[in-house]
Amino acid sequence: MSHLPRRSATIPARPRLFRLTVAALAAGTAIGIGAVAPPTAAAETVVPLDRCWGLSPNIVDQPFSTARLFVSPNGRGRVTAAVRDISSFWTPTGGYQSAGRLDWHNVSTGKKGVAFNTAQIRLFVGGPTFRLDTGPGTVRVSFSAVNRNALWAIPSTSCSGTMRVG
């Protein structure tokens, strides 16, 4: 026969109170964060592109490669289109510059244009961002870039896709 005390089938009041307190704090925190957190970019859409390829000008690095634009409305017939999928391991040396070009053609209205933007590419993903005034309708886009460091510049292939602008 064992001289150990028998286990009770009930949970002592203090651990139960502790669990209830933790649950209440967690629920309150979740509600509080939801009330204070900035809104998500719900209006942002992802526009698929054919894949663009290119060497990083740092050669021994991640290749330049993207296959989508992140597009946010910016008023009627205007959008901001961003490339965010490019990164470089060479952050301590400054990464490299990516000079992007986005050609667009609103097939609904016939309006055409070109936008340029240069971005510094480092470890965390990024890329050029373009502000477009295409007018509402179906817009065909074509993206390309020239990537450069202090020694040379290497062009990427171009990639294209179609987006709907409101």
XYZ file of C-alpha atoms in Angstrom:
166
model
C 0.000 0.000 0.000
C 1.293 3.389 -0.935
C 1.488 6.208 1.554
C 1.071 8.856 -1.154
C -1.950 11.152 -0.915
C -4.865 10.357 -3.183
C -5.360 12.525 -6.233
C -8.490 14.576 -6.317
C -10.696 14.426 -9.380
C -11.463 18.134 -9.098
C -9.162 20.922 -10.168
C -8.174 23.264 -7.375
C -9.757 26.731 -7.586
C -6.517 28.677 -8.110
C -5.383 26.959 -11.348
C -8.920 27.288 -12.753
C -8.960 30.994 -11.871
C -5.528 31.378 -13.462
C -6.730 29.754 -16.708
C -9.828 31.940 -16.810
C -7.711 35.056 -16.242
C -5.298 34.093 -19.039
C -8.195 33.371 -21.398
C -9.839 36.715 -20.581
C -6.566 38.593 -21.112
C -5.974 36.833 -24.435
C -9.491 37.645 -25.646
C -9.202 41.264 -24.509
C -5.824 41.647 -26.192
C -7.132 40.198 -29.456
C -10.113 42.552 -29.405
C -7.900 45.521 -28.509
C -5.400 44.794 -31.257
C -8.215 44.432 -33.757
C -9.611 47.805 -32.738
C -6.267 49.629 -32.971
C -4.498 47.795 -35.809
C -4.269 49.585 -39.142
C -6.577 48.287 -41.851
C -5.171 45.699 -44.206
C -4.689 46.501 -47.845
C -7.917 44.744 -48.745
C -8.196 46.716 -51.979
C -4.733 45.586 -53.093
C -4.779 42.940 -55.795
C -2.058 40.770 -57.246
C -1.713 40.907 -61.021
C 0.038 37.834 -62.428
C 2.770 38.403 -65.011
C 4.777 36.081 -67.207
C 8.016 35.458 -65.300
C 10.820 38.018 -65.787
C 14.345 36.679 -65.415
C 17.745 38.288 -65.156
C 21.081 37.976 -63.454
C 21.780 40.053 -60.425
C 24.635 42.423 -61.305
C 26.387 40.917 -58.281
C 26.441 37.580 -60.222
C 26.828 35.331 -57.142
C 23.439 36.335 -55.783
C 19.761 35.554 -56.048
C 18.574 35.878 -59.638
C 16.345 38.784 -60.589
C 12.960 37.114 -60.932
C 9.384 38.296 -60.555
C 6.001 37.171 -61.819
C 3.486 39.601 -60.308
C 2.586 43.197 -59.555
C 0.914 44.345 -56.345
C -1.708 46.881 -57.436
C -3.637 49.329 -55.229
C -6.284 51.789 -56.419
C -5.338 55.426 -56.062
C -8.484 57.202 -57.280
C -10.656 56.653 -60.334
C -8.547 55.315 -63.189
C -5.329 55.538 -61.162
C -3.335 52.771 -59.489
C -0.030 52.176 -57.760
C 1.738 49.069 -59.075
C 4.665 47.658 -57.088
C 7.205 44.911 -57.691
C 8.093 43.330 -54.337
C 9.636 39.964 -55.153
C 13.262 40.955 -55.745
C 16.036 40.674 -53.167
C 19.819 40.463 -52.890
C 22.162 38.751 -50.448
C 24.627 41.635 -50.899
C 22.964 43.939 -48.369
C 26.235 44.852 -46.557
C 27.576 46.271 -49.840
C 24.353 48.106 -50.636
C 22.713 45.475 -52.845
C 22.110 46.889 -56.317
C 19.854 49.288 -58.192
C 16.940 48.124 -60.292
C 15.721 50.668 -62.852
C 12.240 49.457 -63.742
C 10.115 50.314 -66.748
C 6.385 49.622 -66.946
C 4.716 50.081 -70.337
C 0.921 50.111 -70.206
C -1.906 50.166 -72.733
C -5.534 50.652 -71.756
C -7.211 48.442 -74.358
C -10.629 49.847 -73.388
C -9.730 53.458 -74.266
C -6.578 53.175 -76.399
C -4.595 55.319 -73.927
C -0.894 54.329 -73.561
C 1.970 55.316 -71.319
C 5.310 54.425 -69.774
C 6.356 54.733 -66.128
C 9.885 54.552 -64.700
C 11.124 53.999 -61.161
C 14.437 53.010 -59.598
C 14.664 51.020 -56.374
C 17.563 49.858 -54.238
C 17.443 46.059 -53.949
C 18.594 44.604 -50.642
C 17.974 41.470 -48.584
C 14.336 42.128 -47.827
C 12.143 41.925 -50.891
C 11.441 45.077 -52.830
C 11.490 46.597 -56.257
C 10.292 49.523 -58.333
C 6.914 51.151 -57.638
C 4.912 52.896 -60.359
C 2.071 55.418 -60.124
C -0.160 55.046 -63.165
C -2.991 57.188 -64.530
C -4.382 54.713 -67.046
C -8.051 55.588 -66.851
C -10.618 52.911 -66.065
C -10.690 49.731 -68.111
C -8.634 46.683 -69.040
C -4.935 47.559 -69.008
C -2.157 45.452 -70.521
C 1.216 45.957 -68.786
C 4.778 44.984 -69.666
C 7.539 45.198 -67.035
C 11.308 45.114 -67.548
C 14.328 46.315 -65.605
C 18.006 47.106 -65.913
C 19.884 46.053 -62.786
C 23.182 47.728 -61.993
C 25.940 47.895 -59.446
C 29.168 49.950 -59.526
C 30.698 47.713 -62.225
C 28.010 46.975 -64.820
C 24.349 46.882 -65.786
C 22.413 43.760 -66.774
C 18.940 43.929 -68.368
C 16.172 41.507 -67.425
C 13.721 39.876 -69.763
C 10.327 41.545 -69.956
C 7.098 40.107 -68.605
C 3.509 41.077 -69.217
C 0.040 40.713 -67.782
C -3.403 42.278 -67.729
C -5.132 44.182 -64.938
C -8.530 45.764 -64.469
C -8.503 49.408 -63.341
C -11.663 50.905 -61.831
